[in-house]
mmCIF file of C-alpha atoms in Angstrom:
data_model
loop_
_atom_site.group_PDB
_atom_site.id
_atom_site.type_symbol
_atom_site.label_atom_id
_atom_site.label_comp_id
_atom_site.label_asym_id
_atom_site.label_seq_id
_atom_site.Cartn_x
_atom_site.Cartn_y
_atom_site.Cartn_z
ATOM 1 C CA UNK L 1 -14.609 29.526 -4.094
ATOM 2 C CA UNK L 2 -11.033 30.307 -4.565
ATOM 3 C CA UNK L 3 -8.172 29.929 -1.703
ATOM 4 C CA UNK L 4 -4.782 31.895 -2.994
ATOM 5 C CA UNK L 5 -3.100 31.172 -0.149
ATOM 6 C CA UNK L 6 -2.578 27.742 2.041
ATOM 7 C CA UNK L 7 -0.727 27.498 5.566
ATOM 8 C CA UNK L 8 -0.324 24.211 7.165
ATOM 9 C CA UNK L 9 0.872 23.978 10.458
ATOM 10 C CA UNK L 10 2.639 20.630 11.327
ATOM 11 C CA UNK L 11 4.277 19.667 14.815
ATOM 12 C CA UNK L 12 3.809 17.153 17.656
ATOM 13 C CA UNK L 13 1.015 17.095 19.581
ATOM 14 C CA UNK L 14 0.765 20.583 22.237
ATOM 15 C CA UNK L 15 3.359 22.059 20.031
ATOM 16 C CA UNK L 16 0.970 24.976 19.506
ATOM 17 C CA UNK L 17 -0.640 24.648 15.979
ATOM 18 C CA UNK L 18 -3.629 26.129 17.088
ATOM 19 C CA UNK L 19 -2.309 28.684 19.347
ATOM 20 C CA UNK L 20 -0.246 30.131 16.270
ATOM 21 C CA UNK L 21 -2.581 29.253 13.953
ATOM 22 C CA UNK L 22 -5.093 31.428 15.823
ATOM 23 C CA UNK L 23 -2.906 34.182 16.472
ATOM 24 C CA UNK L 24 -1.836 34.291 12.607
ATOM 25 C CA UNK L 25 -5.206 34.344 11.763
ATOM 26 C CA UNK L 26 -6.419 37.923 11.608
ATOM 27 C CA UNK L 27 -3.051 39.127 11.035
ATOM 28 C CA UNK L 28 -2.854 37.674 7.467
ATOM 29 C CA UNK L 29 -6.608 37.793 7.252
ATOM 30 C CA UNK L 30 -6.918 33.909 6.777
ATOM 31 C CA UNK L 31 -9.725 31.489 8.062
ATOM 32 C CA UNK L 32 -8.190 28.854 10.569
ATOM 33 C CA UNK L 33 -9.845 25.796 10.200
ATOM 34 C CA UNK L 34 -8.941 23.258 13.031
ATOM 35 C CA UNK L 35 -9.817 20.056 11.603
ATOM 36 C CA UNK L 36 -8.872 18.640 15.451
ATOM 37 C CA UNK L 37 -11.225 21.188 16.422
ATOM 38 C CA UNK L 38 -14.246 19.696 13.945
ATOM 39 C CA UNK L 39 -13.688 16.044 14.880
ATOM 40 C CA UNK L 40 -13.866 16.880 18.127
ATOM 41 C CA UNK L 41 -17.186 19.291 17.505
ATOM 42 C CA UNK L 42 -18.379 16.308 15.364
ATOM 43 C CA UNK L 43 -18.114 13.751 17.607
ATOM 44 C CA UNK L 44 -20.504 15.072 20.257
ATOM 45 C CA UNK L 45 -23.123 13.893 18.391
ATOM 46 C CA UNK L 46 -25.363 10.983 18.291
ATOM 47 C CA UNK L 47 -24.750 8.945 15.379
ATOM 48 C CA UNK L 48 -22.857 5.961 15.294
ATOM 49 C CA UNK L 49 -20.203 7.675 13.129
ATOM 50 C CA UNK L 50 -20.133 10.452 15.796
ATOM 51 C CA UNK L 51 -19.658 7.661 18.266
ATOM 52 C CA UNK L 52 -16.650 5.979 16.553
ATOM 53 C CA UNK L 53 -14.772 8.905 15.342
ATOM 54 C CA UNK L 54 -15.175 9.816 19.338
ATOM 55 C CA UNK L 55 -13.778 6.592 20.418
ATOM 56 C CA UNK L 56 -10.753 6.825 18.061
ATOM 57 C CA UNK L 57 -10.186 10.418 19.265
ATOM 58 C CA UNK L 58 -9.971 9.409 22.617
ATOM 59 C CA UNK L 59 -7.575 6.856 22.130
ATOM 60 C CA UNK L 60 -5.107 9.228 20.176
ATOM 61 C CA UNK L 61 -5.768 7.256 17.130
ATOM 62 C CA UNK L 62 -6.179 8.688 13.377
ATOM 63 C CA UNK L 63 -9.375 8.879 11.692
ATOM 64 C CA UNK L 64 -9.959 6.905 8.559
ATOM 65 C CA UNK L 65 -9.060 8.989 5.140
ATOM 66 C CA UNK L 66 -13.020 8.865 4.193
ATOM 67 C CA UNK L 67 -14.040 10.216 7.005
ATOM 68 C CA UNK L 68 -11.217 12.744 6.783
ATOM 69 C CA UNK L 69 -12.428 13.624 3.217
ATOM 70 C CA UNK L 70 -15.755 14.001 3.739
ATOM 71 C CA UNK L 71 -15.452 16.348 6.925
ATOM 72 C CA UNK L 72 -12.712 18.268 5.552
ATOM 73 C CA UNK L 73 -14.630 19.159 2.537
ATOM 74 C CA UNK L 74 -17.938 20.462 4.056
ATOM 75 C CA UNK L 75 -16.110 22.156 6.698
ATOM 76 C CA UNK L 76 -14.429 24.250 3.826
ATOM 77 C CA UNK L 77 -17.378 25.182 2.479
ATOM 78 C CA UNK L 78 -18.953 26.755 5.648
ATOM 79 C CA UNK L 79 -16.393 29.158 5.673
ATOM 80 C CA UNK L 80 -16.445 32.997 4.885
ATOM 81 C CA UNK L 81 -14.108 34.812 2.031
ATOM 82 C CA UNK L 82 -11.034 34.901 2.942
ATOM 83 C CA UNK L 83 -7.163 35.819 1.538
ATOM 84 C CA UNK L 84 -6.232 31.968 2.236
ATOM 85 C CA UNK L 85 -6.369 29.397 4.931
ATOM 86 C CA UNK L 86 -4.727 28.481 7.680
ATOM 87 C CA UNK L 87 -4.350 24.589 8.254
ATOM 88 C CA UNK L 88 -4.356 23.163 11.911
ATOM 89 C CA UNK L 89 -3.821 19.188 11.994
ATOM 90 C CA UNK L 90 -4.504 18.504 8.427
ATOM 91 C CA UNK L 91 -2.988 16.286 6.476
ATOM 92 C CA UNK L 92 -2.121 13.537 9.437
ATOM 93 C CA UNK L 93 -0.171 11.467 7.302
ATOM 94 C CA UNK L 94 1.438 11.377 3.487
ATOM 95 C CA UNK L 95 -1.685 9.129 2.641
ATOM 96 C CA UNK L 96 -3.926 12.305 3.282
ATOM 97 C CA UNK L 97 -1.835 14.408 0.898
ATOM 98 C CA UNK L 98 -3.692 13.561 -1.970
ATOM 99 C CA UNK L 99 -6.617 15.108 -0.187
ATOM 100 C CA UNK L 100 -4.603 17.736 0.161
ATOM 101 C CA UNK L 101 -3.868 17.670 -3.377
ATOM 102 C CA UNK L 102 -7.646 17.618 -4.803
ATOM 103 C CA UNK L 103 -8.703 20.730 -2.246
ATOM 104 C CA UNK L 104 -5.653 22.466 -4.009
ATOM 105 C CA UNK L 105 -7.190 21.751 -7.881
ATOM 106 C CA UNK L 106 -10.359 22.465 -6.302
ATOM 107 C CA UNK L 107 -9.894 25.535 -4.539
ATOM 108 C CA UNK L 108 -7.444 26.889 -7.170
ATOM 109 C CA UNK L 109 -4.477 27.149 -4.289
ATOM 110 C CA UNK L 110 -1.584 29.498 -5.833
ATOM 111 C CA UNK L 111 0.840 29.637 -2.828
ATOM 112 C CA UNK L 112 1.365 26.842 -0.166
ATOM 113 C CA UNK L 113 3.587 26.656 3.024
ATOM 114 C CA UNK L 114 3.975 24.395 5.959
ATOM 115 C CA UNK L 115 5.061 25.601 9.326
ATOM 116 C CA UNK L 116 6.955 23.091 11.063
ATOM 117 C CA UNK L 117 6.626 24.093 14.965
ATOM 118 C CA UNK L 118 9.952 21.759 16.139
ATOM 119 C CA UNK L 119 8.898 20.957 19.682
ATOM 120 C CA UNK L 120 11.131 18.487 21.822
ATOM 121 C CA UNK L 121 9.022 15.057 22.863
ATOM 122 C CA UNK L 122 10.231 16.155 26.274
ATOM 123 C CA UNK L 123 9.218 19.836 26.152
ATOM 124 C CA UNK L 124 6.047 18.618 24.921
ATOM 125 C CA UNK L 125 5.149 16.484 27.351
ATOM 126 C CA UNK L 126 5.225 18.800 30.510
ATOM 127 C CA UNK L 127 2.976 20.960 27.893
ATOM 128 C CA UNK L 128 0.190 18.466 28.321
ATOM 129 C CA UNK L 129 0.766 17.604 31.870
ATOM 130 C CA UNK L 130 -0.093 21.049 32.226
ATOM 131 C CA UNK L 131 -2.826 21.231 29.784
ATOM 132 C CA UNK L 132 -4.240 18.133 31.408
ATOM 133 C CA UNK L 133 -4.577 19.610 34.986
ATOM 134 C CA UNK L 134 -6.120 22.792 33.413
ATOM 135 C CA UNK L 135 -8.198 22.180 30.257
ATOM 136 C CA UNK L 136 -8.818 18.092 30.861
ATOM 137 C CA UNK L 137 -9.167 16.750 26.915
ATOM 138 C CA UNK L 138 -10.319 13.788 26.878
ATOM 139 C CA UNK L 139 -6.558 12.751 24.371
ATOM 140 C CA UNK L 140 -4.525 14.096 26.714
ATOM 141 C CA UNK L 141 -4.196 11.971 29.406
ATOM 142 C CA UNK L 142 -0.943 10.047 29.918
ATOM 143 C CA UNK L 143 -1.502 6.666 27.757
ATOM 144 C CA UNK L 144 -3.438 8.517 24.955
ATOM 145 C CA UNK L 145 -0.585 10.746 24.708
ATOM 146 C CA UNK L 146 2.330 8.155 24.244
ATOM 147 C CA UNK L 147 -0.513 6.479 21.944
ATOM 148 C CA UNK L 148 -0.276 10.138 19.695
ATOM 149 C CA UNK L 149 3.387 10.285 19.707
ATOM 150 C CA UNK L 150 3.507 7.296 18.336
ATOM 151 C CA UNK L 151 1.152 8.222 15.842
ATOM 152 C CA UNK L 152 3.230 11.761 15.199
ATOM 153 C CA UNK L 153 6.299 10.197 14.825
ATOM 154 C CA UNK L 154 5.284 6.967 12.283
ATOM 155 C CA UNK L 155 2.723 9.035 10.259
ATOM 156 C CA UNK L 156 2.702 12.567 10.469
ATOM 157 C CA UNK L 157 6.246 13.301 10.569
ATOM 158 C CA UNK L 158 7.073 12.146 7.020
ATOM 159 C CA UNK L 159 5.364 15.196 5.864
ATOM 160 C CA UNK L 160 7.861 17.811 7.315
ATOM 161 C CA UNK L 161 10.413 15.576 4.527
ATOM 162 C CA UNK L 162 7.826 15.875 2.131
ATOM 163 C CA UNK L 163 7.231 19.749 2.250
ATOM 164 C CA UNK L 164 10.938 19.894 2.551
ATOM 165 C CA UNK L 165 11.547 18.731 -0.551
ATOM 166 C CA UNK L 166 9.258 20.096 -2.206
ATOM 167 C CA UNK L 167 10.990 23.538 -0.959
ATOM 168 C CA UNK L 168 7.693 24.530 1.152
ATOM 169 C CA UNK L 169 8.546 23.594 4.696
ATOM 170 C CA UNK L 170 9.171 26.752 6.782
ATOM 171 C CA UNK L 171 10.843 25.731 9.932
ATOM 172 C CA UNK L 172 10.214 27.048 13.461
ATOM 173 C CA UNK L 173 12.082 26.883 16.770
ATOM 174 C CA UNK L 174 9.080 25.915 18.884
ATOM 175 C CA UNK L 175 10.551 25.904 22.462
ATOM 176 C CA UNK L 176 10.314 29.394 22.935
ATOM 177 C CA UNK L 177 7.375 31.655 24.484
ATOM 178 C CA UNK L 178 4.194 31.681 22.601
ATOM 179 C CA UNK L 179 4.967 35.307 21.494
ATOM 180 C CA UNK L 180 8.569 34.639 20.185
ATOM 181 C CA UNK L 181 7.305 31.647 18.104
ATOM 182 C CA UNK L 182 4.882 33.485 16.572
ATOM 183 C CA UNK L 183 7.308 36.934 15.662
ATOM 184 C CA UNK L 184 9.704 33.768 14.182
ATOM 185 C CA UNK L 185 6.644 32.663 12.007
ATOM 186 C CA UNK L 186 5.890 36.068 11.056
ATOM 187 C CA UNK L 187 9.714 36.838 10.149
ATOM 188 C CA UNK L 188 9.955 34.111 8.046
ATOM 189 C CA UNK L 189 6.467 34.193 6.313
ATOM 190 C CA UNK L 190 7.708 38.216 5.712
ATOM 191 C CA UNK L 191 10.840 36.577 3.434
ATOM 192 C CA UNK L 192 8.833 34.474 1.674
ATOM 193 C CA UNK L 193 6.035 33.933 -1.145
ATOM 194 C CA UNK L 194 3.598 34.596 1.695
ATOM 195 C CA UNK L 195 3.882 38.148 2.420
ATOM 196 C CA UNK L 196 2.545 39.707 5.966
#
């Protein structure tokens, strides 16, 4: 299996990865793989590494690189053919890069950007008061959500610097409407190696 093209979608958490992610999906003909999403599918069920990695979840905390690894991996290979993937919450932190960096020997990755949805904290946060009162996930109640900031900021942040420099980072203006977001992503995915 071959994947020419890689997306990753960084921001804070209920910046709208996997709004955008979804949206830019069929319009570059991509799989979007949530790896949120999978932990989250993963965890409901009933082994006692379904039980942690729900426990961790819930408390807004990051899963351990093995586990990472391991789920990553097999949820790559359930996937159809595709022209490339789409990223959604994956890698969490510059450790994870080198995960990163096998799946790209592995999968024979010719072209990779990362979307940087720029999001104020305060923004965000009436995001998830809202999403709280409608969709109710479990990590987004108040405390949990201060706990994943926290997490955002010390570990996942880094990697917008490390994209940067390595001349992949693609910045977007993320306090906007869903729609203009996602025309900014396409205009600027247009001008690069990524074509729409």
């Amino acid at each position: 299996m071959k994947i020419k093209n890689l997306l990753i979608l960084i921001g804070p958490p209920g910046s709208g990865k996997g709004t955008q992610g979804k949206l830019l999906s069929p319009i570059l003909e991509f799989n979007y793989l949530s790896l949120g999403q999978t932990l989250r599918q993963y965890a409901k069920q009933k082994t006692p590494e379904a039980k942690e990695i729900k426990k961790l979840i819930n408390a807004g905390h990051i899963i351990p690189d093995a586990t990472i690894k391991r789920i990553f991996f097999e949820a790559i290979k359930t996937l159809p053919k595709a022209k490339g993937l789409i990223l959604d919450g994956f890698p969490r932190d510059i450790d994870q890069v080198n995960i990163l960096d096998e799946a790209i020997g592995k999968y024979k990755v010719h072209r990779l950007k990362a979307i940087f949805i720029d999001v104020p904290k305060v923004k965000v946060l009436q995001r998830l008061q809202k999403r709280e009162d409608t969709e109710s996930r479990a990590d987004d109640n108040p405390e949990v959500i201060e706990t994943r900031f926290q997490e955002y900021d010390e570990k996942t942040y880094p990697l917008v610097k490390y994209f940067e420099k390595q001349h992949r980072l693609i910045r977007i203006h993320g306090d906007q409407t869903i729609e203009n977001v996602h025309a900014e992503i396409v205009r600027k995915l247009a001008h690069g190696e990524i074509r729409i």
